XYZ file of C-alpha atoms in Angstrom:
589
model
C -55.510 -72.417 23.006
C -55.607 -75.356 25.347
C -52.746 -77.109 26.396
C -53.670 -80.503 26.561
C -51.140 -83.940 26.906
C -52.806 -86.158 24.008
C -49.242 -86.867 22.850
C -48.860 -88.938 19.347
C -46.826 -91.279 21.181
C -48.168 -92.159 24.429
C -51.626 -93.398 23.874
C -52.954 -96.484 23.123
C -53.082 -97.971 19.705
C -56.097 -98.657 18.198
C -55.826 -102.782 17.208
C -56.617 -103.667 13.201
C -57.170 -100.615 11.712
C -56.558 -101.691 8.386
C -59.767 -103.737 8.935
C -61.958 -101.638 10.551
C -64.082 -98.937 9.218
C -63.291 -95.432 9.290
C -65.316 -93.221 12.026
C -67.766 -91.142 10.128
C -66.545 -87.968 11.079
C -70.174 -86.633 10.599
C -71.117 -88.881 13.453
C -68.541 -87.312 16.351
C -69.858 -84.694 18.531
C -66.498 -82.461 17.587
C -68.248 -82.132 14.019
C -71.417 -81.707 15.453
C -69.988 -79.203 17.406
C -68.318 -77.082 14.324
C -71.531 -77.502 12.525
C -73.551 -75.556 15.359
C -70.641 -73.429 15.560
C -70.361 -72.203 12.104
C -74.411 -72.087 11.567
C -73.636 -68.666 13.167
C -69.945 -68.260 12.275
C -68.983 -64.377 11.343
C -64.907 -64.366 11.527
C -64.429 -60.935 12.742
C -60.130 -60.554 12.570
C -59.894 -57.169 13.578
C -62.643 -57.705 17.029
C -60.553 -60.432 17.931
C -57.041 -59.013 18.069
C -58.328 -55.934 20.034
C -60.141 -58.059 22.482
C -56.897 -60.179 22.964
C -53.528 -58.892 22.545
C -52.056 -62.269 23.120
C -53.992 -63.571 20.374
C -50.445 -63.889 18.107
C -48.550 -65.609 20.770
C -51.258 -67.951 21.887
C -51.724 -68.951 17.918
C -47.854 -69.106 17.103
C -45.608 -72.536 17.192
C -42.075 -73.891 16.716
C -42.002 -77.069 14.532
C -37.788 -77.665 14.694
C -36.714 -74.189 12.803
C -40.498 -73.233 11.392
C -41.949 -70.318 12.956
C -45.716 -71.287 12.078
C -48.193 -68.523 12.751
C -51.760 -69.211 12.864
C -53.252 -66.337 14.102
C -54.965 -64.852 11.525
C -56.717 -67.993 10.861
C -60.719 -67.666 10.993
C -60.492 -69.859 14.121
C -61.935 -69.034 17.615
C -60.358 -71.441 21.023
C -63.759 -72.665 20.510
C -63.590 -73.936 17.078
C -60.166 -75.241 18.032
C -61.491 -77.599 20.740
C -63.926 -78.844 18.724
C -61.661 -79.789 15.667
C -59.122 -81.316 18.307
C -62.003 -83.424 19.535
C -62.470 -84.886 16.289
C -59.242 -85.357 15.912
C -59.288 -87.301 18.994
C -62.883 -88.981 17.898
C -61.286 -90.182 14.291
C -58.053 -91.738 15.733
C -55.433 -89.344 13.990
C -53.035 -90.294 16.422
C -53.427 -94.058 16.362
C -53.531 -94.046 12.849
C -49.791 -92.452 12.458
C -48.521 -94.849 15.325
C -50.284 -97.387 13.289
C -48.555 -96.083 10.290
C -44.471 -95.533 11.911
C -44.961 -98.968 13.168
C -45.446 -100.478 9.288
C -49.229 -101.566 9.699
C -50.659 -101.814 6.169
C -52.935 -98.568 6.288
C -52.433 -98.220 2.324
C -55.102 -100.924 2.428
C -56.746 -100.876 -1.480
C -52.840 -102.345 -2.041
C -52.284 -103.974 0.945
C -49.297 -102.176 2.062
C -46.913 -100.165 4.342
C -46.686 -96.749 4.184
C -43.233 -95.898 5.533
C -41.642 -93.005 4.197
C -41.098 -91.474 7.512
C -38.777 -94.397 7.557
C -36.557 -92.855 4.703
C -34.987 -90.859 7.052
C -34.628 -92.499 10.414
C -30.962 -91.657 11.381
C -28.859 -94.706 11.729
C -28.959 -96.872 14.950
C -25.255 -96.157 15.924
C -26.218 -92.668 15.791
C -28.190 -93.145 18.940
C -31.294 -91.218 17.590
C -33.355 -94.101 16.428
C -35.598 -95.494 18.601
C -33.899 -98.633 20.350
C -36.658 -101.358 18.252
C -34.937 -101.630 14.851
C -38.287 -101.570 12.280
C -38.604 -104.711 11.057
C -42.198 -104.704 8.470
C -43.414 -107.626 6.669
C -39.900 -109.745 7.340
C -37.696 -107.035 6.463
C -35.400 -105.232 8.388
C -36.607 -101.287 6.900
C -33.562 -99.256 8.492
C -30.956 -101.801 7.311
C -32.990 -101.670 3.788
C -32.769 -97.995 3.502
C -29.274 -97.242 4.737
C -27.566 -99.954 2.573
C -29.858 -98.098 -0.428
C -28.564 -94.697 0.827
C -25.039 -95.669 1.116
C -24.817 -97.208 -2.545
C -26.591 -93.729 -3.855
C -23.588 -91.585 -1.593
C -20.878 -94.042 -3.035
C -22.142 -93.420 -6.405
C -22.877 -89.697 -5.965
C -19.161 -89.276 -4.886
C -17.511 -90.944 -7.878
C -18.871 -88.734 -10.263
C -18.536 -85.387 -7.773
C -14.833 -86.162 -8.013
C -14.839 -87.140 -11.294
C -13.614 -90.831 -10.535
C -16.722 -91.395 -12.900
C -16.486 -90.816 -16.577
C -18.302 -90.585 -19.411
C -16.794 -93.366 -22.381
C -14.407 -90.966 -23.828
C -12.934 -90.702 -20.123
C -14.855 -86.951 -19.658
C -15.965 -86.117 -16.576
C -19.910 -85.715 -15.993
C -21.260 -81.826 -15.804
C -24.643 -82.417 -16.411
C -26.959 -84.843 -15.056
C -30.613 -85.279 -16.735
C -33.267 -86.927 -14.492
C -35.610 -88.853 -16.902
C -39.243 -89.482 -14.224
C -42.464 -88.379 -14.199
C -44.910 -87.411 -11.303
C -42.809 -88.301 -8.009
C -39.912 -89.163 -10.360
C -39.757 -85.639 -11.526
C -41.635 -83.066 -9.404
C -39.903 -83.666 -6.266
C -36.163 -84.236 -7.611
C -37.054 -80.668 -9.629
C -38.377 -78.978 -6.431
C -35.345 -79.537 -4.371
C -32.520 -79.258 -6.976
C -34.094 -75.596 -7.361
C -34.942 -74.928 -3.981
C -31.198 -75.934 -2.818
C -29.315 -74.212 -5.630
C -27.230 -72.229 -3.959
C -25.781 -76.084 -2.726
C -24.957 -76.887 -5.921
C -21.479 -78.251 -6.476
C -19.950 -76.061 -8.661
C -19.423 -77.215 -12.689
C -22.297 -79.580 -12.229
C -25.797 -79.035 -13.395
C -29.346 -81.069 -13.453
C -32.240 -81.150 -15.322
C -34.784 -82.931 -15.456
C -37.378 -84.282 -18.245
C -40.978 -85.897 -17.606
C -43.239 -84.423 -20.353
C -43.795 -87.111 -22.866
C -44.054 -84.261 -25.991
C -41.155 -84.642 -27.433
C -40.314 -81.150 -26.907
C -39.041 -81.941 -23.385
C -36.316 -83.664 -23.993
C -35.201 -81.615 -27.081
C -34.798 -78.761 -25.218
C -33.311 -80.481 -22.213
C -30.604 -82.175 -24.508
C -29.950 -79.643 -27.154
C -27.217 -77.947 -26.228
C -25.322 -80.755 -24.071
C -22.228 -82.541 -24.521
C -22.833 -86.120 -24.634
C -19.334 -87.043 -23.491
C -20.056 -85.196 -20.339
C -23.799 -86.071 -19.577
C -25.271 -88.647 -17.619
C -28.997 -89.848 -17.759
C -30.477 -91.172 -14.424
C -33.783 -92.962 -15.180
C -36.271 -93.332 -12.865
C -38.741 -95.689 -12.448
C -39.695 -98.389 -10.181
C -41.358 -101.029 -12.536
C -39.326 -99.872 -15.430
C -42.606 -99.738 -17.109
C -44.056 -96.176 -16.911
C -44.595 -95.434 -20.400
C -43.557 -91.386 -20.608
C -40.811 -92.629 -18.680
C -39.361 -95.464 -20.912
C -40.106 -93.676 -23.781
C -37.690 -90.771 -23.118
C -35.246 -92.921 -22.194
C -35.068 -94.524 -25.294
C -34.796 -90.800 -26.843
C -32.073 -90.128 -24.570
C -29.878 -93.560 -25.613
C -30.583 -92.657 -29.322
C -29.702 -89.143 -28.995
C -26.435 -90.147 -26.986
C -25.997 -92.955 -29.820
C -26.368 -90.062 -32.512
C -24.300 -87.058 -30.599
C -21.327 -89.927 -30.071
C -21.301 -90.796 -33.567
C -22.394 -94.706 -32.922
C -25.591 -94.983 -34.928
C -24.031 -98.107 -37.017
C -21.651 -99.235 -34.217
C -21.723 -102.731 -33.110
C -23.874 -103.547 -30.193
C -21.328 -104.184 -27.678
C -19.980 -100.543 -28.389
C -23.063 -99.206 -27.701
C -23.946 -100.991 -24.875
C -20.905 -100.214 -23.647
C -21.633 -96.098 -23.769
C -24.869 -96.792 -22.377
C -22.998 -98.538 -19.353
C -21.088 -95.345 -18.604
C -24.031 -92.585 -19.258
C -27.153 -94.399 -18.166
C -27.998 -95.502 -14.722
C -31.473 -96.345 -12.804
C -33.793 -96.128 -9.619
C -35.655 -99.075 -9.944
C -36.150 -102.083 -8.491
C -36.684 -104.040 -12.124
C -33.260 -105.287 -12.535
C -34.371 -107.176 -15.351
C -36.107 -104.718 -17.473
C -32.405 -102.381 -16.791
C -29.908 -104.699 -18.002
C -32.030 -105.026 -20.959
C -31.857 -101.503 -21.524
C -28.220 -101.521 -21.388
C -28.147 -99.610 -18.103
C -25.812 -102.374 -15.496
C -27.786 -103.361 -12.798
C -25.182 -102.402 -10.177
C -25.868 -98.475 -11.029
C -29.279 -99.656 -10.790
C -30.871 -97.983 -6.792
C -33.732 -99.426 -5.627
C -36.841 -98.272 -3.320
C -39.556 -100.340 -2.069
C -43.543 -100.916 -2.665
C -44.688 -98.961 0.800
C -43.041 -95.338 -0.678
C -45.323 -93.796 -2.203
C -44.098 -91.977 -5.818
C -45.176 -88.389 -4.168
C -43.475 -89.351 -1.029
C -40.249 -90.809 -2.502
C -38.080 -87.558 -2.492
C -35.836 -88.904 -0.101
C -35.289 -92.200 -1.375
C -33.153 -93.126 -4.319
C -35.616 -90.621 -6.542
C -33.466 -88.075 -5.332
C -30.390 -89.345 -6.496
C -29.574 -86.488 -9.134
C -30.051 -83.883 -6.287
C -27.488 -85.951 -3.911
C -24.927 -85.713 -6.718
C -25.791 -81.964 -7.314
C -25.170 -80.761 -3.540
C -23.415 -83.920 -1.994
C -23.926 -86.359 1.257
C -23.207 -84.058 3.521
C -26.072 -81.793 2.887
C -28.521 -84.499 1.757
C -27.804 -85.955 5.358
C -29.299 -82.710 6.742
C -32.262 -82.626 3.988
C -32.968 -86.017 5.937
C -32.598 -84.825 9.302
C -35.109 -81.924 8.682
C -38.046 -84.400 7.628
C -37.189 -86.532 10.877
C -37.165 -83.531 13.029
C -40.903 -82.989 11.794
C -41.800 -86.670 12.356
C -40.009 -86.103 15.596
C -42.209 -83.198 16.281
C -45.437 -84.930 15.253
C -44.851 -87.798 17.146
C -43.853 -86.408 20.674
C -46.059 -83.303 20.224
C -49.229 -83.054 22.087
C -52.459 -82.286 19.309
C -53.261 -78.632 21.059
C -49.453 -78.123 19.771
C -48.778 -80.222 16.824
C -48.377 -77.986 13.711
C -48.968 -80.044 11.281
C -52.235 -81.627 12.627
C -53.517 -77.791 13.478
C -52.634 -76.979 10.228
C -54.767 -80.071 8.693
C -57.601 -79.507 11.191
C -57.795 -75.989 9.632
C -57.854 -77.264 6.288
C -60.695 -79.383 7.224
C -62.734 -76.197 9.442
C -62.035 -74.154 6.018
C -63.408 -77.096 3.726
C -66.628 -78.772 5.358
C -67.555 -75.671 7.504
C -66.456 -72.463 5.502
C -67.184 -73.788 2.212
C -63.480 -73.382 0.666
C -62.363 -75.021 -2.231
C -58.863 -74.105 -3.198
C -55.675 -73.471 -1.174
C -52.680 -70.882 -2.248
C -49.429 -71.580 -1.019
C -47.500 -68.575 -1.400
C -43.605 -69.129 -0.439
C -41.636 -65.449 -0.383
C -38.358 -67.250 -1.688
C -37.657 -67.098 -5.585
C -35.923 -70.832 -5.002
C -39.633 -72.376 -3.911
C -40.951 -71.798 -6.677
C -41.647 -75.079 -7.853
C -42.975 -75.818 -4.567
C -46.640 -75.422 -4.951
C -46.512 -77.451 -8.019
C -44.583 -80.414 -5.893
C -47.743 -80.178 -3.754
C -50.171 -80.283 -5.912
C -49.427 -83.763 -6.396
C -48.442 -84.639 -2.879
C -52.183 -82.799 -1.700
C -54.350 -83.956 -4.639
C -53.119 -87.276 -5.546
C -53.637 -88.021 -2.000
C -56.870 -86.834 -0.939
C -58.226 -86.432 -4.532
C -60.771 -89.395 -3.144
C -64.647 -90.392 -2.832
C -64.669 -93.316 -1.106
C -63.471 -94.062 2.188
C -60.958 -97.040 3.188
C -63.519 -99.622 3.431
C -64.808 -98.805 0.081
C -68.003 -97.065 1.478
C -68.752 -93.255 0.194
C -66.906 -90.691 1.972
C -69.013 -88.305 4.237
C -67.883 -85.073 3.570
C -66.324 -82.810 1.279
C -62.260 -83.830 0.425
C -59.352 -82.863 -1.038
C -58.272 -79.249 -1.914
C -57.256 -77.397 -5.058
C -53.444 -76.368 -4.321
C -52.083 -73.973 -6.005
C -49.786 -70.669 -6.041
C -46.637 -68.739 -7.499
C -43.533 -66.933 -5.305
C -44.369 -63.631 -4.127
C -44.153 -60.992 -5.399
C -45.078 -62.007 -8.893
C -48.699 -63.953 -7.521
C -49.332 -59.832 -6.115
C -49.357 -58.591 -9.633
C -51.696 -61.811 -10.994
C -53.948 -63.511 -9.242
C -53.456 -61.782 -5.438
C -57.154 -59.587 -6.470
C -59.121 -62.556 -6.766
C -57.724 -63.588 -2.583
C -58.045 -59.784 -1.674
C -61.636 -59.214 -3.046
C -62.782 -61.608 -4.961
C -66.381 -63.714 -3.697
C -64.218 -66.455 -2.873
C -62.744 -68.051 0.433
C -59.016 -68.699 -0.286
C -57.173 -70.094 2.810
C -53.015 -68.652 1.681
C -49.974 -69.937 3.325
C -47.187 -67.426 3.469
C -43.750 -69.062 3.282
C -40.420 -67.237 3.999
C -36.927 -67.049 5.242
C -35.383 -64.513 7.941
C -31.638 -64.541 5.821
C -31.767 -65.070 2.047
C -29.281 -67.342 0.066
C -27.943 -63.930 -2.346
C -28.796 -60.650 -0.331
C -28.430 -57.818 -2.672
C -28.561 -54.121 -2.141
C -30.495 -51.283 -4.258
C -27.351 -48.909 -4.446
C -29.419 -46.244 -6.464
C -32.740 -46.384 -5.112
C -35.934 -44.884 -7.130
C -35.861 -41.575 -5.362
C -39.754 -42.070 -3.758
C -40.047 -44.836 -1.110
C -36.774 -46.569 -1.898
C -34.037 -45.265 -0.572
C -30.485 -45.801 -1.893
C -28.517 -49.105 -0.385
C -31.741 -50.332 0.889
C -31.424 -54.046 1.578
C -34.052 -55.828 -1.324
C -34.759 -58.535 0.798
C -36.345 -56.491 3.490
C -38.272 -54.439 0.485
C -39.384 -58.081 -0.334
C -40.335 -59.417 2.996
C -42.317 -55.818 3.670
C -44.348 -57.284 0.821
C -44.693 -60.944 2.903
C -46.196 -59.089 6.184
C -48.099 -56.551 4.419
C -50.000 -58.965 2.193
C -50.760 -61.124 5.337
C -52.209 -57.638 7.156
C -54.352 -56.536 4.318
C -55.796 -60.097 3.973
C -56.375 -60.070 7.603
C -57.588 -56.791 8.183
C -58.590 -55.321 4.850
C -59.676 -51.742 4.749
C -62.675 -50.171 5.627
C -65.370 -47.730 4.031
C -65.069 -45.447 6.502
C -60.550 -45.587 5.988
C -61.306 -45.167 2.378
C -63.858 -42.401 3.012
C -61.010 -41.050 5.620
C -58.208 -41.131 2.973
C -60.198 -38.555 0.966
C -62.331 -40.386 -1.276
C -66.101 -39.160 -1.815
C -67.360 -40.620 -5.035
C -69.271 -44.254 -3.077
C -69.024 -46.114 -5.912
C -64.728 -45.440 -5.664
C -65.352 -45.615 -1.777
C -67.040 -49.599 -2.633
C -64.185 -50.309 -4.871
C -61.706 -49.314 -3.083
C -62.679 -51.203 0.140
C -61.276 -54.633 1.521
C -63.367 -56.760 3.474
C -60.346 -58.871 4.909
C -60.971 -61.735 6.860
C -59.417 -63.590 4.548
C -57.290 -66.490 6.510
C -53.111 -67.157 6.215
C -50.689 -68.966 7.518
C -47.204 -67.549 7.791
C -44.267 -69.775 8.329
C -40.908 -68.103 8.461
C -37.526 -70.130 9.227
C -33.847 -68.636 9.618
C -32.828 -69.721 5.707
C -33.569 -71.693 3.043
C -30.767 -75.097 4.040
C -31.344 -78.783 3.286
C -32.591 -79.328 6.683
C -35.386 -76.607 6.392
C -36.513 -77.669 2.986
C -37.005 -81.444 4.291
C -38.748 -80.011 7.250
C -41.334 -78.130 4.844
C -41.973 -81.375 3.323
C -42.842 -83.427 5.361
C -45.075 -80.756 7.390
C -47.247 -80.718 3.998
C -47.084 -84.619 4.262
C -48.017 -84.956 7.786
C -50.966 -81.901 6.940
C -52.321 -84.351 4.268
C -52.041 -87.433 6.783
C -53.971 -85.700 9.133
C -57.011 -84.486 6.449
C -57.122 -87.860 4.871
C -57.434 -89.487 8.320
C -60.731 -87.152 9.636
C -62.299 -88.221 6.044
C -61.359 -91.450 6.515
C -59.570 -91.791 3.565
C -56.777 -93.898 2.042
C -54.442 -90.948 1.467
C -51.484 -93.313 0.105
C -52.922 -94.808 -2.956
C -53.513 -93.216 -6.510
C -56.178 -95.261 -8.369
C -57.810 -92.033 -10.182
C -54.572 -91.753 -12.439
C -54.788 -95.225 -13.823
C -58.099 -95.178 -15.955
C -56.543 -92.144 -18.339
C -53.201 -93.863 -18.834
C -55.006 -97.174 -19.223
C -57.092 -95.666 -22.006
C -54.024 -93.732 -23.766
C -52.696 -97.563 -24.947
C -56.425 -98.035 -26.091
C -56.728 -95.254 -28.177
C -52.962 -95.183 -29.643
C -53.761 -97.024 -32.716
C -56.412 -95.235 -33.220
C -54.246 -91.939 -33.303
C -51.451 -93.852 -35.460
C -54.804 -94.029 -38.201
C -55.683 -97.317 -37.833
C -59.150 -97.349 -38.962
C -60.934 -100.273 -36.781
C -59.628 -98.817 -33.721
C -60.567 -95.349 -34.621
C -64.584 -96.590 -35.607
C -64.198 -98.002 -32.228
C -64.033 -94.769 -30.489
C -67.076 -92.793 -28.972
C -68.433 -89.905 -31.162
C -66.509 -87.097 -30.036
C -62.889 -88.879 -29.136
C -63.470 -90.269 -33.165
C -64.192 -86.766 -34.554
C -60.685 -85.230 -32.247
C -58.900 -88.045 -33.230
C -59.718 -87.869 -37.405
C -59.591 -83.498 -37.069
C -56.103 -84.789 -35.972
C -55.171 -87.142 -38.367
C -56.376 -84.464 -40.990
C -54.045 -81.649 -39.341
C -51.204 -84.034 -38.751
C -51.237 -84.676 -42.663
């Protein structure tokens, strides 16, 4: 691959580029190139590693402690140049200067996008850059330190139990009450960082609005010994509210204070309820004081806010210390992004391959496979973070995008996606780019002492048995298996030969780091964040706002009183949403 010294950092900024159109990546002569190039394109895995042993090292990169490997991507130096020229043609590096430096690229709501700035190290710790970031009046570092240190203080107070519950208990359980950002990132990290856990404290989390969520979330807790953390910027979000008002009646119910006067209540709610929102209002109504209320600001983004105040149940789960090095792991990717020229930058590669295996290859989906039983709410936390963001059809002007966007994510830990859906990657009709996610040193090694008395040999260690499984997978998508190696193996019957034969060529990315710590998991973050930056930039798109959730939720208040049977609202419905809703209403009764 060429090294080239088109450095994030270095080059000129393109002026306005909130106002200006988007380049039509359709229009570059990098596109045009990949278009010529994959008129003709037969990926041939196996050719290419015999014709160039170096192929592995040329294709491998170090992003802080991520050992990316690229290799057996279906990409030729050829193909590379040409995506790194559109790169270059569509401005991905002005664009994320334009972005660090606060310019309002999340134009459709004319702000900010800054969550690279959630974990800028403090000035006196001499890493920051010597400008303070100052955006729209505001200085953003002294913002979102003075945010950070209220959410340590607090975290701290009821780690050492200096906070209590109103019956002077300390808290063991803390119950996260989001949705969407609220909920699928605080979830992610709180399981992927168990083994941090302080010990005789525990978090869940509920988002669903069936009220099944929060049954089984509360059912068996103490509500002397719980506290609820509710999250939600506007105080508004309807699932949200809602289950906070289940939680304050259950805790009204469980503490025996259905008929107590107000001021007793409020007074519980005081000590077991507390907020990330900005809407101090809409708290103190609640009952929840509005100094345990944490704010975060308009230009984070709710799938980019896992290192804001969103993640304030996971600080009190595993403490400052290690929260402080969740942080530094996302900087040391913006870090690397930044200073990194494109031929090396591992999170634009990664996007540029995206886009090769999208608008040239014709994929549609994208498995993200992470060989560590604590990730395994991580494909779901990008699902949002991937779709939500470049789930789009026009471009940032308003004009129709160009191309094909966006990307179905998906995937389960290994080795239970093997024994599911693995056949459909392996041999289905299907192009399924698959990242491969893993750790060198796992968080509880165990050993087989008995072994199975075949291929498993007593005391073998079950973390190499499970990372065999990582690099084999990775081979056999690569390289598959051939009629003639079937054929070789024994097998005579054609049609067996047919079945039995893997075409490979089937593209991965494998990305192995020492462990799974705090700083690792923020540095897998915000390489998916900086992948989608990079996509949504080529198409042109405004990767930062969500528009495409709003008419569903807008229509949900619509049709409530239908559902609740009034009649008016119900004849008011289309055909088919008035024949679900009164099928229903006849079940319900």
């Amino acid at each position: 691959m060429t090294r080239g010294l088109y450095v994030l950092n270095v080059i000129p900024r393109r002026t306005e580029v909130t106002e200006s159109a988007p380049v039509d990546p359709t229009s570059t002569e990098g596109w045009k190139k990949l278009d010529s190039i994959a008129a003709g394109f037969t990926p041939d895995l196996r050719g290419w590693f015999d014709s160039d042993p170096g192929r592995a090292e040329q294709y491998t990169f170090q992003a802080a402690d991520l050992t990316v490997d690229l290799s057996k991507g279906l990409v030729t130096d050829e193909v590379v140049a040409a995506l790194l020229q559109v790169a270059k043609d569509t401005g991905v590096a002005e664009r994320f200067q334009a972005m660090l430096a606060g310019e309002h690229i999340n134009v459709t709501e004319d702000r900010a996008v800054l969550h690279t700035a959630l974990r800028r190290p403090k000035a006196t710790e001499g890493l920051v850059p010597a400008a303070p970031l100052t955006v729209d009046g505001q200085d953003v570092d002294a913002d979102v330190h003075a945010t950070l240190d209220k959410v340590y203080g607090f975290a701290e107070q009821v780690r050492s139990g200096a906070w209590t519950g109103v019956t002077g208990k300390r808290i063991e359980t803390v119950v996260n009450i989001g949705i969407g950002g609220s909920d699928l990132g605080p979830v992610m990290v709180y399981e992927a960082l168990k083994p941090y856990v302080q010990p005789g404290l525990e978090a869940r989390f509920v988002s669903n609005i069936d009220p099944a969520d929060i049954y089984e979330k509360t059912a068996d807790l103490d509500p002397e010994t719980t506290l609820f953390i509710v999250a939600s910027k506007t105080f508004g979000t309807l699932e949200t509210l809602t289950n906070a008002r289940l939680a304050r009646q259950w805790l009204w119910e469980r503490l025996g204070l259905t008929d107590a006067a107000d001021d007793e209540k409020k007074n519980a709610v005081a000590k077991h309820f507390v907020a990330v929102s900005t809407a101090l209002d809409k708290v103190e109504a609640f009952g929840i004081d509005p100094e345990n209320a944490f704010g975060f600001w308009d230009w984070v983004g709710g799938r980019y806010s896992v290192d804001s105040a969103i993640g304030t149940s996971v600080v009190i789960a595993i403490g400052k210390e290690n929260w402080e090095q969740f942080l530094a792991g996302f900087h040391a990717i913006d870090e690397h992004v930044r200073t990194t020229p494109l031929e090396q930058n591992v999170p634009v590669l990664m996007g540029l391959l995206n886009v090769w295996y999208t608008n040239f290859l014709g994929a549609q989906s994208h498995a993200v496979l992470p060989y560590t039983q604590y990730l395994h709410r991580f494909a779901a936390y990008l699902q949002q973070l991937t779709m939500e963001s470049n789930g789009k059809r026009v471009r940032w002007d308003g004009s129709p995008v160009t191309t094909e966007t966006g990307e179905v994510f998906w995937g389960e830990p290994g080795t239970n996606g093997q024994h599911a859906f693995y056949q459909l990657i392996h041999q289905g009709t299907r192009l399924i780019p698959a990242d491969f996610i893993t750790v060198a040193n796992p968080a509880r090694p165990l050993k087989d002492e008995t072994g199975d008395g075949k291929g498993v040999a007593p005391g073998t260690d079950v973390h190499t048995l499970f990372l065999a499984n990582f690099f084999a997978q990775t081979k056999a998508l690569a390289f598959g298996k051939s009629a003639d190696e079937v054929r070789a193996e024994g097998t005579t019957d054609e049609g067996i030969v047919a079945a039995r034969t893997f075409p490979g060529n089937k593209p991965t990315t494998s990305i192995i780091a020492p462990e799974l710590t705090p700083s690792v998991l923020g540095q897998l973050i915000a390489l998916y964040e900086h992948i989608v930056f990079t996509e949504g930039t080529i198409w042109g798109i405004d990767s930062f706002d969500q528009w495409g959730v709003e008419l569903g939720k807008q229509l949900a208040l619509q049709v409530t009183p239908a559902v609740e049977g009034d009649q008016a609202a119900l004849d008011a419905q289309d055909p088919s949403t008035k024949a679900l809703i009164a099928k229903y209403l006849e079940l319900r009764k």
